[in-house]
PDB file of C-alpha atoms in Angstrom:
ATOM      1  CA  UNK A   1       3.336  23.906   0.673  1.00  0.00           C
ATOM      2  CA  UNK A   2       3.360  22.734  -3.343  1.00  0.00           C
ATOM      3  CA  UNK A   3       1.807  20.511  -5.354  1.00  0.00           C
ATOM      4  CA  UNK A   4      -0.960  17.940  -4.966  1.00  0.00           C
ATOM      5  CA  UNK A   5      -0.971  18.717  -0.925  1.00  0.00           C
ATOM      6  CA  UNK A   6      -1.153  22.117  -1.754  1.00  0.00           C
ATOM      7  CA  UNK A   7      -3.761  21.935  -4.407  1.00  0.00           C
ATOM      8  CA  UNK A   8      -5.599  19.268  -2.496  1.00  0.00           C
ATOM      9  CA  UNK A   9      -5.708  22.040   0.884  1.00  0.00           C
ATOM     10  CA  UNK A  10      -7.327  24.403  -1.236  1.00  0.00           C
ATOM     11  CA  UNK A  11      -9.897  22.331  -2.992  1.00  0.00           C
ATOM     12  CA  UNK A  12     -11.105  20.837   0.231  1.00  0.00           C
ATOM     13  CA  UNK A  13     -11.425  24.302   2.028  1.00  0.00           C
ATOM     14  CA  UNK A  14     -13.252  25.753  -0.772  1.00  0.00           C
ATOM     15  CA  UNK A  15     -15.304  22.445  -0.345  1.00  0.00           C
ATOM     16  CA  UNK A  16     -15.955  24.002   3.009  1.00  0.00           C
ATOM     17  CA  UNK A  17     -13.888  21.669   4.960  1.00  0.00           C
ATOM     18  CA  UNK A  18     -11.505  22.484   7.766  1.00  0.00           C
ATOM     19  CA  UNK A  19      -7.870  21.972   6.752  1.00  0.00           C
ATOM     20  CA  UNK A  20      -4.930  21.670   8.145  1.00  0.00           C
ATOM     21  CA  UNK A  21      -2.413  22.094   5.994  1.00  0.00           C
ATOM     22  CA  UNK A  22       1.226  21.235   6.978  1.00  0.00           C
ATOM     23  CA  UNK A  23       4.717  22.288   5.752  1.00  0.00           C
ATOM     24  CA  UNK A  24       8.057  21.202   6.026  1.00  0.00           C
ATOM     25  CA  UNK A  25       9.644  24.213   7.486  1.00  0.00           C
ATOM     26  CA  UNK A  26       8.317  27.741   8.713  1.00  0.00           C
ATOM     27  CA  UNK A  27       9.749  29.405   5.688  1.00  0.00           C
ATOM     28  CA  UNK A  28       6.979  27.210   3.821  1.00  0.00           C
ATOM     29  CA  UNK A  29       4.765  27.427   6.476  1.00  0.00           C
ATOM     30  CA  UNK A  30       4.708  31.568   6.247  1.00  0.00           C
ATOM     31  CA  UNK A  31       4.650  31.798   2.716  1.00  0.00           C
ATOM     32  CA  UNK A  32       1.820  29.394   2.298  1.00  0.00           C
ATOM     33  CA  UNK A  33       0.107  31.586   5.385  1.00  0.00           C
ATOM     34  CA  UNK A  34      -0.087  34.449   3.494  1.00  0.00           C
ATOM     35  CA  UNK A  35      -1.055  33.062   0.100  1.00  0.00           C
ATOM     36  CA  UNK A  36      -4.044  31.246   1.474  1.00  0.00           C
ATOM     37  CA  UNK A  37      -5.267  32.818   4.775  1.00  0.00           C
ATOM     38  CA  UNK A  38      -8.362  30.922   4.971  1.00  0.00           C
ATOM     39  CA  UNK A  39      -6.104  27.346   5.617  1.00  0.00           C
ATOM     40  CA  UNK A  40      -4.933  26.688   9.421  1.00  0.00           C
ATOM     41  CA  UNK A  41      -1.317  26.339   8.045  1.00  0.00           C
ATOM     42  CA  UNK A  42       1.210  24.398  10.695  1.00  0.00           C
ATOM     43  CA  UNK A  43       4.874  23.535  10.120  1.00  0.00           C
ATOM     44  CA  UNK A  44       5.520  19.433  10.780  1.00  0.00           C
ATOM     45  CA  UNK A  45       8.397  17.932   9.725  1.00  0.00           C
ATOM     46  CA  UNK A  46       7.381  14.171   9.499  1.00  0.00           C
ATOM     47  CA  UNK A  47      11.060  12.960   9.871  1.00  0.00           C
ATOM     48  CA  UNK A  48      11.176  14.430  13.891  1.00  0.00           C
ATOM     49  CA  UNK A  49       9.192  14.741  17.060  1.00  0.00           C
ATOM     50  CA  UNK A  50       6.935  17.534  15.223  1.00  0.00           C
ATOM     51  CA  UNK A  51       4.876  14.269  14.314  1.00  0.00           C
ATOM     52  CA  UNK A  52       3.322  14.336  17.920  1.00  0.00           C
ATOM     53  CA  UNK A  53       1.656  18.186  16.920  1.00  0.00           C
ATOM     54  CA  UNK A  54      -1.246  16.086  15.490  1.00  0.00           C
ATOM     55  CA  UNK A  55      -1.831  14.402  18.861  1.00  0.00           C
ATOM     56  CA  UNK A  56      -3.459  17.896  19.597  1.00  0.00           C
ATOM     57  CA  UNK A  57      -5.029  17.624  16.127  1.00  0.00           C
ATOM     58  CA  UNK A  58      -8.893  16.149  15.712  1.00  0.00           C
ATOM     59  CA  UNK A  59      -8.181  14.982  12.248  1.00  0.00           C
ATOM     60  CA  UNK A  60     -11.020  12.677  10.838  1.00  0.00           C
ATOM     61  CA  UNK A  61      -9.472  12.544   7.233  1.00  0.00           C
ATOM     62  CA  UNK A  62      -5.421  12.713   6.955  1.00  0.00           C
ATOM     63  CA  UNK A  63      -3.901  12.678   3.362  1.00  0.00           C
ATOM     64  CA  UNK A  64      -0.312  11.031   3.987  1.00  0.00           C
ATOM     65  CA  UNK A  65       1.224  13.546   1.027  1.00  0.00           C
ATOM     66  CA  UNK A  66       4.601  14.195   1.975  1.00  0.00           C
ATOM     67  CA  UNK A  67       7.623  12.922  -0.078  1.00  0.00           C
ATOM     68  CA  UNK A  68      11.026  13.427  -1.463  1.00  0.00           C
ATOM     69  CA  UNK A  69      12.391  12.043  -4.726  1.00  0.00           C
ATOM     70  CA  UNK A  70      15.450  11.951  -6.558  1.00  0.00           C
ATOM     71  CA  UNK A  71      16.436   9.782  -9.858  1.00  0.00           C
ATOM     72  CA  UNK A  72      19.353   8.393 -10.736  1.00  0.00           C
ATOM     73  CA  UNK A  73      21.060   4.770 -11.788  1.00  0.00           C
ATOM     74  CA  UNK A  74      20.771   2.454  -8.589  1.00  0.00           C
ATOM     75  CA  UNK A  75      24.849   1.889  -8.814  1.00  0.00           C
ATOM     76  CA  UNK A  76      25.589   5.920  -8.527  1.00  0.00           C
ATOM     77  CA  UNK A  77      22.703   7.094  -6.035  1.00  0.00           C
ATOM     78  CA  UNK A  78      24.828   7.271  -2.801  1.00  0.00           C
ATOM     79  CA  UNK A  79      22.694   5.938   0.465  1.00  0.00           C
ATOM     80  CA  UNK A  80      22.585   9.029   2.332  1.00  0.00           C
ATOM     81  CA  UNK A  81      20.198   9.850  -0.827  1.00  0.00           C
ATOM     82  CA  UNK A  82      18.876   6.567  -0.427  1.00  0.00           C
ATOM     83  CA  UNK A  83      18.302   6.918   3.637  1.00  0.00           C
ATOM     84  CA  UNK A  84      16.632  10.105   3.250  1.00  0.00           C
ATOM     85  CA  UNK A  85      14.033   9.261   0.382  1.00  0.00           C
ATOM     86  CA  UNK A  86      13.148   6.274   3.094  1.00  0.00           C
ATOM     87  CA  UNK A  87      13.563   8.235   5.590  1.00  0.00           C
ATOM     88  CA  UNK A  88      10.805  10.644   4.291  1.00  0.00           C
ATOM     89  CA  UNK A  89       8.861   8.260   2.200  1.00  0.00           C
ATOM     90  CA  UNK A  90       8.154   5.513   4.251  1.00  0.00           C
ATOM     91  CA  UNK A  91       9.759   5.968   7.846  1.00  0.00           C
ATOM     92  CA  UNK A  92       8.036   9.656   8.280  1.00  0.00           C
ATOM     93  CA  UNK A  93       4.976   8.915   6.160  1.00  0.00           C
ATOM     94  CA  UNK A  94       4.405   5.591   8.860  1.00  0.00           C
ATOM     95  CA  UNK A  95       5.407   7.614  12.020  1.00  0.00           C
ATOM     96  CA  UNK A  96       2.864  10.122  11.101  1.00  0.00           C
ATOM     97  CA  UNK A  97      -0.125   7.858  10.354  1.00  0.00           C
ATOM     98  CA  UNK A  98       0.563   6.239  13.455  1.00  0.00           C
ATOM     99  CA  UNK A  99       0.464   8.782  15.674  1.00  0.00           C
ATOM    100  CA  UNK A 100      -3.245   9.955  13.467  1.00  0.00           C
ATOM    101  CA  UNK A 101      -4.459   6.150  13.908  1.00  0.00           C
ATOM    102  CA  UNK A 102      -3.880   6.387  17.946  1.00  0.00           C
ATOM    103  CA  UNK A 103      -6.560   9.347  17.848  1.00  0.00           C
ATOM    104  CA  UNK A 104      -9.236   6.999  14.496  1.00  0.00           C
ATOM    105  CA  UNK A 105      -9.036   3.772  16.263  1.00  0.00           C
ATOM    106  CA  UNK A 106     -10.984   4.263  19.540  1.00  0.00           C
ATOM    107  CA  UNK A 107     -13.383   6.182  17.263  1.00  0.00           C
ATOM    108  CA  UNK A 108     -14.008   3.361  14.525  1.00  0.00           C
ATOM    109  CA  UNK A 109     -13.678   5.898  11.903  1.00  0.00           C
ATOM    110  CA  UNK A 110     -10.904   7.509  10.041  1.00  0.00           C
ATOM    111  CA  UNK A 111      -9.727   7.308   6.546  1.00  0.00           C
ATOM    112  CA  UNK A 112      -5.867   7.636   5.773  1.00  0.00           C
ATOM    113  CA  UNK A 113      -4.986   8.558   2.199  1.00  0.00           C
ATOM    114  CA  UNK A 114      -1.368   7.601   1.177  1.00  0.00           C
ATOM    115  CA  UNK A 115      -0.335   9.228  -1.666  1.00  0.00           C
ATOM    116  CA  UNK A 116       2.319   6.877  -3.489  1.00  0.00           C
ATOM    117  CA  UNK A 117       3.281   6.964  -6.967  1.00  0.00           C
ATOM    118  CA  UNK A 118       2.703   5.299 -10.172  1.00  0.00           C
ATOM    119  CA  UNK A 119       6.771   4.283  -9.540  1.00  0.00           C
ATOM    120  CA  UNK A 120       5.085   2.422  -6.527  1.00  0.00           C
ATOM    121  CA  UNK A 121       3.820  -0.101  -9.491  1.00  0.00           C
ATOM    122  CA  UNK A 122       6.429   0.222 -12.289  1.00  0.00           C
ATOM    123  CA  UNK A 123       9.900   0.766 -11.795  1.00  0.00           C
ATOM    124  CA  UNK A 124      11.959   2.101 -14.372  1.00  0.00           C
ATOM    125  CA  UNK A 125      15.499   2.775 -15.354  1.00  0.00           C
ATOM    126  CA  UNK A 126      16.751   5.463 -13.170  1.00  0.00           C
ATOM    127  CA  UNK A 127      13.655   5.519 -10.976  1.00  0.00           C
ATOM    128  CA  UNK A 128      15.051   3.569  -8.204  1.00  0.00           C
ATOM    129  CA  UNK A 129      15.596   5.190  -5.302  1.00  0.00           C
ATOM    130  CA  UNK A 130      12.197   6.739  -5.536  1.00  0.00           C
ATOM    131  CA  UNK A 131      10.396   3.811  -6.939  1.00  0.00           C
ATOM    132  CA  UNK A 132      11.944   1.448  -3.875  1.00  0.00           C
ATOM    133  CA  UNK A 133      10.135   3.503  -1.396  1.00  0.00           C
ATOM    134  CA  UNK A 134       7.159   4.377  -3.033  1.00  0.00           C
ATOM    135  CA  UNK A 135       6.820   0.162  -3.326  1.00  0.00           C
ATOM    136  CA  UNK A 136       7.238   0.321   0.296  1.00  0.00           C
ATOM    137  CA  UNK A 137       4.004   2.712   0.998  1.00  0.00           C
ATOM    138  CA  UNK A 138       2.407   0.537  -1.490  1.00  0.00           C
ATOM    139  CA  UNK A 139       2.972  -2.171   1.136  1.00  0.00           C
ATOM    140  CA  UNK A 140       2.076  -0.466   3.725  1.00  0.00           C
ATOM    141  CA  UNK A 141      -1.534   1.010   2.409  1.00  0.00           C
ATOM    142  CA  UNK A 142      -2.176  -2.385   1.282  1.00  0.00           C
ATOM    143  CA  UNK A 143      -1.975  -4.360   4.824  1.00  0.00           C
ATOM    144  CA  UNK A 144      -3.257  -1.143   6.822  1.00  0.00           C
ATOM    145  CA  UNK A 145      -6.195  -0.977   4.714  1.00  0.00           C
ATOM    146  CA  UNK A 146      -6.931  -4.983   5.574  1.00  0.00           C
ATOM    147  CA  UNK A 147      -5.979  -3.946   9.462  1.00  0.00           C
ATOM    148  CA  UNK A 148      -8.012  -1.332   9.554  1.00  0.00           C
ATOM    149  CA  UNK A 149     -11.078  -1.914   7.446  1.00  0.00           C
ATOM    150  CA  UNK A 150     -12.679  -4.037  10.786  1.00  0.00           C
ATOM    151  CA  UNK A 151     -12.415  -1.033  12.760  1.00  0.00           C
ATOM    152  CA  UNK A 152     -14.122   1.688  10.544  1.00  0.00           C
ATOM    153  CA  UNK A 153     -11.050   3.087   9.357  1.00  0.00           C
ATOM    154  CA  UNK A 154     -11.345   3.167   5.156  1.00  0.00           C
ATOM    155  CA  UNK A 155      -7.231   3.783   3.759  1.00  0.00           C
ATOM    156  CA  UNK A 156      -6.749   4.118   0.170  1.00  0.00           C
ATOM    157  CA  UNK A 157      -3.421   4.899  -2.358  1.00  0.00           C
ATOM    158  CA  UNK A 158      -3.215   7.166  -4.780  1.00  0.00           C
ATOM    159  CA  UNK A 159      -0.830   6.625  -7.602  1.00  0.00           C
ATOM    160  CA  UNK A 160      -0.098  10.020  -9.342  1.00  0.00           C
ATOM    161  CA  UNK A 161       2.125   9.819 -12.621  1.00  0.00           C
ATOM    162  CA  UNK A 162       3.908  12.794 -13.995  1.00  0.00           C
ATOM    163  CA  UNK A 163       2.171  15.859 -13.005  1.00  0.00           C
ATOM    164  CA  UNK A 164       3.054  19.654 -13.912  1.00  0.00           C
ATOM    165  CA  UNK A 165       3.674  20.322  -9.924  1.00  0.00           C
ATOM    166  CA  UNK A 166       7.352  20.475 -10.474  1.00  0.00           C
ATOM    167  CA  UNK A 167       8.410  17.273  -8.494  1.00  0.00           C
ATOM    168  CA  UNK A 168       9.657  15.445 -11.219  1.00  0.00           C
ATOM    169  CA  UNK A 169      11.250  18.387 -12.839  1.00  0.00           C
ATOM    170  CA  UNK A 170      13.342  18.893  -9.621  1.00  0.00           C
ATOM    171  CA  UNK A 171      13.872  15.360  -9.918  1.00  0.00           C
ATOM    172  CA  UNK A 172      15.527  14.557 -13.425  1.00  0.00           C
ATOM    173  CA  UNK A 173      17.087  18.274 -12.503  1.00  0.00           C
ATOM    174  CA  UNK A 174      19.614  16.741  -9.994  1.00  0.00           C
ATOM    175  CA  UNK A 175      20.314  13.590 -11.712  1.00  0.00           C
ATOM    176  CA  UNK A 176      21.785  15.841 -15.074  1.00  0.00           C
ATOM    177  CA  UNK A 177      23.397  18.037 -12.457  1.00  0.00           C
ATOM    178  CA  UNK A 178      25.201  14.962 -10.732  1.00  0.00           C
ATOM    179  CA  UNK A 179      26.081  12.919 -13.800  1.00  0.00           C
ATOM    180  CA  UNK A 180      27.834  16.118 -15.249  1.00  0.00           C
ATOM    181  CA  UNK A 181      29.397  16.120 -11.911  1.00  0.00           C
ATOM    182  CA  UNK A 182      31.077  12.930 -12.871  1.00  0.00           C
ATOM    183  CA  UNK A 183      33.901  12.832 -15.246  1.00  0.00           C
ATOM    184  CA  UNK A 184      33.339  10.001 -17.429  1.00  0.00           C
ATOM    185  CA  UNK A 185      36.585   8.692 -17.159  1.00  0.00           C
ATOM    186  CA  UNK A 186      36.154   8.048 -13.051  1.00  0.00           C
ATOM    187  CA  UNK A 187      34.969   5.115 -11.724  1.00  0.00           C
ATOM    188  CA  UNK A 188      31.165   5.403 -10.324  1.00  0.00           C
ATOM    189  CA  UNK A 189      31.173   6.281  -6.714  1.00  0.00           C
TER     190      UNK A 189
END
């Protein structure tokens, strides 16, 4: 519904290719509906059972896109934050791309696009939480793409940095939110 999925859906349909582009939640799902009517726009939330939709889905290229980030100093971020970045990030982004591979391996043909994150290489103060998963689906593209490669089935990580799409913004947004949240004169919790 935003950024590089977003902009990538519309690229590859004015390409001429047939995209189905997938949101979060039907609020997403509407508005991106009515901004770009020539997409098939579904709602999939890769964290539930919505990730057996695609089972109905011939997909022949999937671009594993979704993610959630926050920043913040490994000894403040509290784990539910933690959980859900994984949670997203890895646990959804791997229970998706199985459920695609069940439909690309009796074909021999497929490719799987991870989209990860420069933090999947570097981490850096405050980029923890985010960086820990993204080094996860760094992991994960790496031995899938040795798995796979003998059965047709080409996957390949992308490693964005900062990009005007607003992610990091919301990002470094709710770390200055919580740490003014603290009083500086409480311990860290």
């Amino acid at each position: 519904g935003s950024g590089f999925g977003k902009a990538a859906a519309l690229a590859l349909a004015e390409r001429g290719h047939d995209v189905i582009a997938t949101t979060e939640t039907a609020e997403q799902a509407d508005v991106l509906r009515a901004e770009a009517p020539q997409l098939r726009v579904e709602q999939l939330d890769i964290t539930t059972d919505d990730v057996a939709k695609v089972d109905d889905w011939q997909i022949d290229v999937m671009i594993d896109n979704a993610g959630a980030g926050r920043f913040g100093p490994l000894a403040d971020v509290p784990m539910e934050i933690v959980r859900h970045l994984f949670e997203v990030n890895v646990f959804g982004t791997l229970s998706i791309t199985q459920r695609v591979l069940a439909q690309m391996i009796p074909r021999r043909s497929g490719r799987i696009i991870i989209v990860s994150s420069i933090a999947g290489l570097v981490a850096a103060p405050a980029t923890g939480p985010y960086s820990m998963t993204k080094h996860a689906l760094e992991a994960m593209g790496k031995a899938m793409r040795a798995e796979l490669a003998p059965l047709g089935i080409d996957v390949c990580l992308l490693n964005p940095g900062p990009y005007g799409t607003g992610f990091n913004d919301r990002m470094a947004a709710w770390i200055l939110a919580r740490r003014r949240s603290l009083r500086s004169d409480s311990p860290i919790t």
